[in-house]
Amino acid sequence: MAAQDTAEQLLHLKLAFLAGEPPASVLSLARKAGEGSITPHVQHFLLENCTSTNVEGRQNCTYTTTILKRIIAEIELSSGIVIDELYEEFAQRMLSKAKDPLLNKADYIYKEISFLPSSDDNTSPGLVSMVARLSCSSNMLEGDTGCSLWPSSLFLSEFILSYPKIFSKKCCLELGSGVGLVGICLNHIAASKVILTDGDSSTLTNMKENMELNNLCVGGEHPKLLDECTNKVECKYLSWEEVSESDLGGCQPDIVLGADIIYDPICVPHLVRVLSTMLRRDGYQGKTNGTSSDEFVTEGPIAYIAIVVRNVDTFNCFGKAAADAKLSVVNITSNAAPANFLPYMLSYDRSSVQLLRITSSS
Ligand SMILES: C[S@@+](CC[C@H](N)C(=O)[O-])C[C@H]1O[C@@H](n2cnc3c(N)ncnc32)[C@H](O)[C@@H]1O
């Protein structure tokens, strides 16, 4: 393998580890970097660049121990050479675990999601690589859905980074923001205002922590206090069932975003009500005078919603409710495919995600 390819494979291995990719994916990349086996060179790389590093000074103990265990088992099974340092690191971790069992019982895991612009990508020539640090539930089945990172938000983030002009200098509001990855991307491409919302309070607390992990100022109920801060994101409680028309009327985003928010048929009518109020064109104060040279100027607010269709009935129920509310829903997945900024993320199935563009005719 050429030296440049090896360096790229090793970089992917490191980024997959920092992103908390499933152990099977990390092992697969380790094998690839060693051209079929986890060589002593790859093991040294793992020790120096992965297992000894941590996200924001926080160690993901259980995760790291699992990866080490799986690697040692695989190499031994194939009668390869396990370097002494790898055994020592594993033994050290097992000893610490025996001394302090709580060390391995963290409810949250820290992930670093790195968006890598590829050299042959011409959709986003100005993009420099971007890293988002996130605290996510260590077991998504036990945590709230909003404390996990879902493929739709990876897709929506790639879309934002691929087409920054759509969002830059616009007021962007996300519904059901979860861990807040989309907000970090919107801030990166210089949206004029970023408002993240969620209807679950523990998710909102975790989201605010994530904004701070990424050095963003968090505004909530008192956004005016943050006027002087340029890197700011507002994090607000917004339940689709509870929010009133007047609360929604006070909020006039140019762009509404959502990732994996259409999955519960009970929530669909409430979500459609929120969307149709936010997308109303009457009274829209956006750039509609036609004098701007901005090719992304629009006649009214637009929503971009990324979804994985797990249940066709739920999706059809959304389509019907949207049509009744005079919303036009267009699937733009194939026309506006984002660039692949996450080449190391083997667990992310980009093809499972669809992107909807929604506008209102009223
Ligand atoms: C599947 S998660 C997706 C989270 C994030 N957008 C992502 O893709 O990683 C759905 C999110 O919508 C929020 N949510 C669900 N129902 C809601 C409702 N009725 N009102 C407000 N937020 C809601 C949840 O708290 C959760 O954060």
Short mmCIF file of C-alpha atoms and ligand atoms in Angstrom, two decimals:
data_model
loop_
_atom_site.label_atom_id
_atom_site.label_comp_id
_atom_site.label_asym_id
_atom_site.label_seq_id
_atom_site.Cartn_x
_atom_site.Cartn_y
_atom_site.Cartn_z
CA MET A 1 0.00 0.00 0.00
CA ALA A 2 1.30 3.50 -0.82
CA ALA A 3 2.45 5.53 2.22
CA GLN A 4 -0.31 8.11 1.62
CA ASP A 5 -2.99 5.39 1.63
CA THR A 6 -1.60 3.91 4.85
CA ALA A 7 -1.62 7.33 6.51
CA GLU A 8 -5.25 7.81 5.42
CA GLN A 9 -6.28 4.38 6.73
CA LEU A 10 -4.61 5.10 10.08
CA LEU A 11 -6.35 8.49 10.26
CA HIS A 12 -9.70 6.80 9.61
CA LEU A 13 -8.93 4.28 12.36
CA LYS A 14 -8.19 7.09 14.83
CA LEU A 15 -11.30 9.10 13.89
CA ALA A 16 -13.52 6.01 14.14
CA PHE A 17 -12.17 5.35 17.63
CA LEU A 18 -12.73 8.96 18.73
CA ALA A 19 -16.24 8.91 17.25
CA GLY A 20 -17.05 5.86 19.40
CA GLU A 21 -17.74 3.67 16.38
CA PRO A 22 -18.85 0.09 17.19
CA PRO A 23 -15.87 -2.19 18.04
CA ALA A 24 -16.48 -4.31 14.89
CA SER A 25 -16.03 -1.16 12.73
CA VAL A 26 -12.86 -0.12 14.56
CA LEU A 27 -11.42 -3.62 14.14
CA SER A 28 -12.30 -3.65 10.48
CA LEU A 29 -10.41 -0.36 9.96
CA ALA A 30 -7.45 -1.66 12.00
CA ARG A 31 -7.29 -4.72 9.73
CA LYS A 32 -7.53 -2.53 6.64
CA ALA A 33 -4.69 -0.29 7.87
CA GLY A 34 -2.54 -3.40 8.34
CA GLU A 35 -3.47 -4.74 4.88
CA GLY A 36 -5.50 -7.65 6.25
CA SER A 37 -4.18 -8.11 9.78
CA ILE A 38 -3.67 -6.00 12.89
CA THR A 39 0.10 -5.68 12.60
CA PRO A 40 2.48 -4.53 15.40
CA HIS A 41 2.69 -1.18 13.56
CA VAL A 42 -1.09 -0.73 13.74
CA GLN A 43 -1.11 -1.81 17.40
CA HIS A 44 1.53 0.82 18.25
CA PHE A 45 -0.54 3.41 16.37
CA LEU A 46 -3.65 2.43 18.32
CA LEU A 47 -1.85 2.75 21.64
CA GLU A 48 -0.25 6.07 20.84
CA ASN A 49 -3.16 7.74 19.05
CA CYS A 50 -6.33 6.11 20.26
CA THR A 51 -6.41 4.33 23.58
CA SER A 52 -4.14 6.88 25.26
CA THR A 53 -6.19 9.83 23.98
CA ASN A 54 -9.53 10.91 25.27
CA VAL A 55 -12.27 13.27 24.23
CA GLU A 56 -11.98 16.56 26.14
CA GLY A 57 -10.03 14.88 28.94
CA ARG A 58 -12.77 12.31 29.46
CA GLN A 59 -11.93 8.64 29.10
CA ASN A 60 -14.47 6.21 27.71
CA CYS A 61 -13.18 3.37 29.90
CA THR A 62 -15.54 0.54 29.01
CA TYR A 63 -15.31 1.33 25.31
CA THR A 64 -11.50 1.43 25.28
CA THR A 65 -11.19 -1.79 27.30
CA THR A 66 -13.63 -3.55 24.94
CA ILE A 67 -11.64 -2.47 21.89
CA LEU A 68 -8.35 -3.66 23.45
CA LYS A 69 -9.90 -6.98 24.43
CA ARG A 70 -11.36 -7.57 20.97
CA ILE A 71 -8.06 -6.68 19.27
CA ILE A 72 -5.99 -8.99 21.48
CA ALA A 73 -8.51 -11.83 20.96
CA GLU A 74 -8.47 -11.39 17.17
CA ILE A 75 -4.68 -11.32 16.91
CA GLU A 76 -4.26 -14.34 19.19
CA LEU A 77 -6.90 -16.26 17.24
CA SER A 78 -4.99 -15.69 14.01
CA SER A 79 -1.67 -16.59 15.72
CA GLY A 80 -0.33 -13.08 15.12
CA ILE A 81 2.01 -11.08 17.37
CA VAL A 82 0.47 -9.03 20.16
CA ILE A 83 2.94 -6.35 21.26
CA ASP A 84 3.76 -6.35 25.01
CA GLU A 85 2.57 -2.76 25.43
CA LEU A 86 -0.92 -3.75 24.29
CA TYR A 87 -1.11 -6.54 26.89
CA GLU A 88 0.22 -4.12 29.54
CA GLU A 89 -2.35 -1.44 28.69
CA PHE A 90 -5.16 -4.01 28.83
CA ALA A 91 -3.92 -5.45 32.15
CA GLN A 92 -3.62 -1.94 33.61
CA ARG A 93 -7.20 -1.16 32.65
CA MET A 94 -8.50 -4.42 34.11
CA LEU A 95 -6.68 -3.64 37.38
CA SER A 96 -8.16 -0.13 37.55
CA LYS A 97 -11.59 -1.61 36.86
CA ALA A 98 -11.18 -4.09 39.72
CA LYS A 99 -10.14 -1.26 42.08
CA ASP A 100 -12.91 1.12 41.00
CA PRO A 101 -15.92 -0.65 39.44
CA LEU A 102 -17.70 2.72 39.01
CA LEU A 103 -15.04 3.70 36.47
CA ASN A 104 -16.81 1.56 33.90
CA LYS A 105 -20.35 2.55 34.74
CA ALA A 106 -20.62 5.91 33.00
CA ASP A 107 -24.08 6.73 31.64
CA TYR A 108 -22.59 8.93 28.93
CA ILE A 109 -19.87 8.43 26.36
CA TYR A 110 -17.91 11.26 24.75
CA LYS A 111 -17.62 11.24 21.00
CA GLU A 112 -15.65 13.37 18.59
CA ILE A 113 -17.30 13.56 15.19
CA SER A 114 -14.78 14.77 12.60
CA PHE A 115 -16.01 15.95 9.22
CA LEU A 116 -13.24 15.38 6.69
CA PRO A 117 -13.42 17.26 3.40
CA SER A 118 -12.18 15.03 0.63
CA SER A 119 -9.60 16.40 -1.80
CA ASP A 120 -11.73 15.51 -4.84
CA ASP A 121 -14.88 17.08 -3.46
CA ASN A 122 -15.94 20.25 -5.23
CA THR A 123 -19.25 20.92 -3.46
CA SER A 124 -17.60 22.66 -0.52
CA PRO A 125 -14.18 23.90 -1.59
CA GLY A 126 -13.83 26.27 1.37
CA LEU A 127 -14.57 23.74 4.08
CA VAL A 128 -11.88 22.97 6.57
CA SER A 129 -12.18 19.87 8.65
CA MET A 130 -14.53 20.31 11.55
CA VAL A 131 -14.77 18.45 14.84
CA ALA A 132 -17.86 18.28 17.05
CA ARG A 133 -17.53 16.98 20.61
CA LEU A 134 -20.61 15.31 21.95
CA SER A 135 -21.80 13.67 25.10
CA CYS A 136 -24.16 10.84 24.14
CA SER A 137 -26.00 8.18 26.10
CA SER A 138 -23.66 5.16 26.50
CA ASN A 139 -26.56 2.82 25.82
CA MET A 140 -29.12 4.32 23.52
CA LEU A 141 -31.72 1.81 24.63
CA GLU A 142 -31.46 3.08 28.19
CA GLY A 143 -30.98 6.79 27.49
CA ASP A 144 -33.50 9.20 26.02
CA THR A 145 -33.71 9.11 22.24
CA GLY A 146 -32.43 12.69 22.19
CA CYS A 147 -29.17 11.73 23.90
CA SER A 148 -28.14 9.48 21.02
CA LEU A 149 -26.73 10.46 17.67
CA TRP A 150 -28.95 9.34 14.79
CA PRO A 151 -27.92 8.86 11.13
CA SER A 152 -30.34 11.56 9.99
CA SER A 153 -28.44 14.20 11.94
CA LEU A 154 -25.15 13.02 10.40
CA PHE A 155 -26.80 13.34 6.97
CA LEU A 156 -28.27 16.78 7.74
CA SER A 157 -24.88 17.92 9.04
CA GLU A 158 -23.18 16.73 5.85
CA PHE A 159 -25.88 18.55 3.86
CA ILE A 160 -25.27 21.81 5.75
CA LEU A 161 -21.49 21.54 5.28
CA SER A 162 -21.95 20.63 1.59
CA TYR A 163 -24.26 23.57 0.82
CA PRO A 164 -23.23 26.27 3.34
CA LYS A 165 -24.70 29.09 1.21
CA ILE A 166 -28.23 27.84 1.85
CA PHE A 167 -27.79 28.40 5.57
CA SER A 168 -25.16 31.09 6.06
CA LYS A 169 -26.56 34.47 7.16
CA LYS A 170 -29.95 32.84 7.81
CA CYS A 171 -31.87 32.40 11.01
CA CYS A 172 -32.02 28.60 11.46
CA LEU A 173 -34.20 26.75 13.95
CA GLU A 174 -34.02 23.01 14.55
CA LEU A 175 -36.84 20.90 16.00
CA GLY A 176 -35.99 17.87 18.16
CA SER A 177 -32.28 18.71 18.15
CA GLY A 178 -31.13 15.92 20.45
CA VAL A 179 -27.38 16.10 21.11
CA GLY A 180 -27.09 19.28 19.00
CA LEU A 181 -24.71 18.24 16.20
CA VAL A 182 -26.68 20.13 13.54
CA GLY A 183 -26.39 23.35 15.59
CA ILE A 184 -22.60 23.03 15.77
CA CYS A 185 -22.49 22.68 11.96
CA LEU A 186 -24.83 25.67 11.48
CA ASN A 187 -22.59 27.78 13.69
CA HIS A 188 -19.55 26.60 11.72
CA ILE A 189 -20.97 27.81 8.39
CA ALA A 190 -22.01 31.15 9.96
CA ALA A 191 -25.78 31.03 10.15
CA SER A 192 -26.88 34.45 11.45
CA LYS A 193 -28.80 32.84 14.30
CA VAL A 194 -28.97 29.24 15.51
CA ILE A 195 -31.89 28.09 17.66
CA LEU A 196 -31.91 24.48 18.84
CA THR A 197 -35.03 23.10 20.47
CA ASP A 198 -36.21 19.92 22.12
CA GLY A 199 -39.24 18.84 24.13
CA ASP A 200 -37.31 16.64 26.54
CA SER A 201 -35.63 18.42 29.45
CA SER A 202 -32.82 15.92 30.08
CA THR A 203 -31.99 16.07 26.36
CA LEU A 204 -31.95 19.88 26.57
CA THR A 205 -29.52 19.79 29.52
CA ASN A 206 -27.22 17.43 27.64
CA MET A 207 -27.49 19.59 24.50
CA LYS A 208 -26.39 22.69 26.42
CA GLU A 209 -23.44 20.77 27.85
CA ASN A 210 -22.49 19.78 24.30
CA MET A 211 -22.57 23.39 23.09
CA GLU A 212 -20.20 24.32 25.92
CA LEU A 213 -17.92 21.37 25.04
CA ASN A 214 -17.65 23.02 21.61
CA ASN A 215 -16.94 26.49 23.02
CA LEU A 216 -20.31 27.88 21.99
CA CYS A 217 -22.17 30.28 24.27
CA VAL A 218 -25.56 28.95 25.18
CA GLY A 219 -28.60 31.19 25.36
CA GLY A 220 -31.94 29.91 26.50
CA GLU A 221 -34.57 31.95 28.21
CA HIS A 222 -32.31 35.06 28.32
CA PRO A 223 -30.64 35.23 24.88
CA LYS A 224 -30.06 39.01 25.20
CA LEU A 225 -27.37 38.32 27.80
CA LEU A 226 -25.35 36.76 25.00
CA ASP A 227 -25.48 39.64 22.54
CA GLU A 228 -21.72 40.16 22.66
CA CYS A 229 -20.84 36.53 22.02
CA THR A 230 -20.37 35.68 18.33
CA ASN A 231 -20.31 31.89 18.67
CA LYS A 232 -23.69 31.47 20.24
CA VAL A 233 -26.50 28.99 20.02
CA GLU A 234 -29.88 29.33 21.68
CA CYS A 235 -31.15 26.12 23.28
CA LYS A 236 -34.87 26.23 24.01
CA TYR A 237 -37.52 23.93 25.38
CA LEU A 238 -40.09 23.44 22.59
CA SER A 239 -42.65 20.67 22.84
CA TRP A 240 -44.73 20.28 19.67
CA GLU A 241 -47.79 19.40 21.75
CA GLU A 242 -47.47 22.25 24.23
CA VAL A 243 -46.17 25.20 22.22
CA SER A 244 -48.81 27.87 21.58
CA GLU A 245 -49.50 29.73 18.32
CA SER A 246 -48.35 32.98 19.96
CA ASP A 247 -45.03 31.43 21.08
CA LEU A 248 -44.50 30.16 17.55
CA GLY A 249 -45.49 33.53 16.10
CA GLY A 250 -42.61 35.19 17.98
CA CYS A 251 -40.14 32.99 16.16
CA GLN A 252 -39.60 33.65 12.45
CA PRO A 253 -36.79 31.43 11.18
CA ASP A 254 -35.69 31.50 7.55
CA ILE A 255 -34.94 27.81 7.75
CA VAL A 256 -36.44 25.08 9.93
CA LEU A 257 -34.47 21.85 10.29
CA GLY A 258 -35.21 18.45 11.74
CA ALA A 259 -33.42 15.10 11.84
CA ASP A 260 -35.26 11.90 12.63
CA ILE A 261 -38.29 13.61 14.09
CA ILE A 262 -41.00 11.77 12.10
CA TYR A 263 -41.29 8.41 13.86
CA ASP A 264 -44.22 8.60 16.26
CA PRO A 265 -47.70 8.81 14.66
CA ILE A 266 -49.09 10.38 17.85
CA CYS A 267 -46.71 13.34 17.48
CA VAL A 268 -47.29 13.81 13.72
CA PRO A 269 -50.33 16.21 13.90
CA HIS A 270 -48.52 18.38 16.47
CA LEU A 271 -45.31 18.42 14.45
CA VAL A 272 -47.24 19.39 11.29
CA ARG A 273 -49.00 22.20 13.18
CA VAL A 274 -45.59 23.56 14.31
CA LEU A 275 -44.15 23.27 10.80
CA SER A 276 -47.12 24.91 9.12
CA THR A 277 -47.04 27.85 11.56
CA MET A 278 -43.29 28.36 11.17
CA LEU A 279 -43.39 28.06 7.38
CA ARG A 280 -46.25 30.51 6.86
CA ARG A 281 -45.32 33.05 4.19
CA ASP A 282 -47.63 35.86 5.27
CA GLY A 283 -45.63 38.30 7.34
CA TYR A 284 -42.34 36.57 6.45
CA GLN A 285 -39.60 39.13 6.90
CA GLY A 286 -36.99 37.24 4.89
CA LYS A 287 -35.11 38.46 1.86
CA THR A 288 -37.90 38.64 -0.68
CA ASN A 289 -37.22 41.91 -2.49
CA GLY A 290 -35.30 40.25 -5.31
CA THR A 291 -32.49 42.80 -5.17
CA SER A 292 -30.02 40.45 -3.53
CA SER A 293 -27.61 38.54 -5.73
CA ASP A 294 -27.89 35.63 -3.32
CA GLU A 295 -29.03 32.64 -5.40
CA PHE A 296 -30.48 31.08 -2.27
CA VAL A 297 -32.93 33.90 -1.56
CA THR A 298 -36.39 32.42 -1.06
CA GLU A 299 -39.96 33.66 -1.08
CA GLY A 300 -40.64 32.21 2.33
CA PRO A 301 -39.26 29.97 5.03
CA ILE A 302 -38.17 26.45 4.09
CA ALA A 303 -37.82 23.30 6.15
CA TYR A 304 -35.21 20.60 5.56
CA ILE A 305 -36.10 17.38 7.32
CA ALA A 306 -33.86 14.28 7.18
CA ILE A 307 -35.60 10.98 7.88
CA VAL A 308 -35.08 7.26 7.98
CA VAL A 309 -38.37 5.64 7.01
CA ARG A 310 -38.72 2.84 9.55
CA ASN A 311 -42.49 2.60 9.29
CA VAL A 312 -44.19 3.46 5.98
CA ASP A 313 -47.58 4.03 7.67
CA THR A 314 -46.08 6.72 9.92
CA PHE A 315 -44.44 8.38 6.94
CA ASN A 316 -47.70 8.28 4.95
CA CYS A 317 -49.55 9.70 7.95
CA PHE A 318 -47.07 12.61 7.93
CA GLY A 319 -47.53 13.08 4.15
CA LYS A 320 -51.32 13.24 4.51
CA ALA A 321 -51.27 15.63 7.49
CA ALA A 322 -48.76 17.85 5.64
CA ALA A 323 -50.95 17.93 2.49
CA ASP A 324 -54.03 18.80 4.60
CA ALA A 325 -52.04 21.69 6.09
CA LYS A 326 -51.13 22.89 2.55
CA LEU A 327 -47.47 22.01 2.96
CA SER A 328 -45.55 20.94 -0.12
CA VAL A 329 -43.17 18.06 0.67
CA VAL A 330 -40.50 17.27 -1.95
CA ASN A 331 -37.97 14.48 -1.60
CA ILE A 332 -34.65 16.05 -2.68
CA THR A 333 -32.35 13.19 -1.64
CA SER A 334 -31.06 12.41 -5.12
CA ASN A 335 -30.82 16.02 -6.39
CA ALA A 336 -29.02 17.39 -3.35
CA ALA A 337 -26.87 14.49 -2.15
CA PRO A 338 -24.32 15.78 0.34
CA ALA A 339 -20.61 15.09 0.13
CA ASN A 340 -19.20 12.20 2.13
CA PHE A 341 -17.47 13.92 5.04
CA LEU A 342 -17.52 10.82 7.25
CA PRO A 343 -15.58 8.23 5.20
CA TYR A 344 -14.31 6.48 8.35
CA MET A 345 -17.77 5.96 9.84
CA LEU A 346 -18.58 2.42 8.68
CA SER A 347 -21.68 2.18 10.88
CA TYR A 348 -23.32 5.16 9.16
CA ASP A 349 -25.56 4.00 6.33
CA ARG A 350 -26.02 7.18 4.31
CA SER A 351 -28.32 5.41 1.85
CA SER A 352 -30.92 4.83 4.60
CA VAL A 353 -31.57 8.57 4.97
CA GLN A 354 -33.90 10.72 2.85
CA LEU A 355 -34.07 14.48 2.75
CA LEU A 356 -37.35 16.38 2.47
CA ARG A 357 -37.75 20.01 1.48
CA ILE A 358 -40.97 21.45 2.85
CA THR A 359 -42.61 24.78 2.04
CA SER A 360 -46.02 26.27 2.65
CA SER A 361 -48.40 27.62 0.04
CA SER A 362 -50.19 29.87 2.53
C1 LIG B 1 -34.80 10.27 17.29
S1 LIG B 1 -34.36 11.68 18.21
C2 LIG B 1 -33.42 12.60 17.02
C3 LIG B 1 -32.45 13.51 17.68
C4 LIG B 1 -31.53 14.27 16.72
N1 LIG B 1 -32.30 15.16 15.86
C5 LIG B 1 -30.71 13.31 15.90
O1 LIG B 1 -31.10 13.05 14.75
O2 LIG B 1 -29.67 12.82 16.38
C6 LIG B 1 -35.88 12.63 18.27
C7 LIG B 1 -35.78 13.93 19.04
O3 LIG B 1 -37.01 14.62 18.97
C8 LIG B 1 -37.39 15.02 20.29
N2 LIG B 1 -38.87 14.96 20.36
C9 LIG B 1 -39.64 13.86 20.20
N3 LIG B 1 -40.93 14.16 20.34
C10 LIG B 1 -40.98 15.50 20.58
C11 LIG B 1 -42.05 16.41 20.82
N4 LIG B 1 -43.29 15.98 20.82
N5 LIG B 1 -41.74 17.71 21.02
C12 LIG B 1 -40.46 18.12 20.98
N6 LIG B 1 -39.40 17.31 20.79
C13 LIG B 1 -39.67 16.01 20.59
C14 LIG B 1 -36.75 13.99 21.22
O4 LIG B 1 -36.58 14.48 22.54
C15 LIG B 1 -35.45 13.74 20.51
O5 LIG B 1 -34.45 14.63 20.89
#
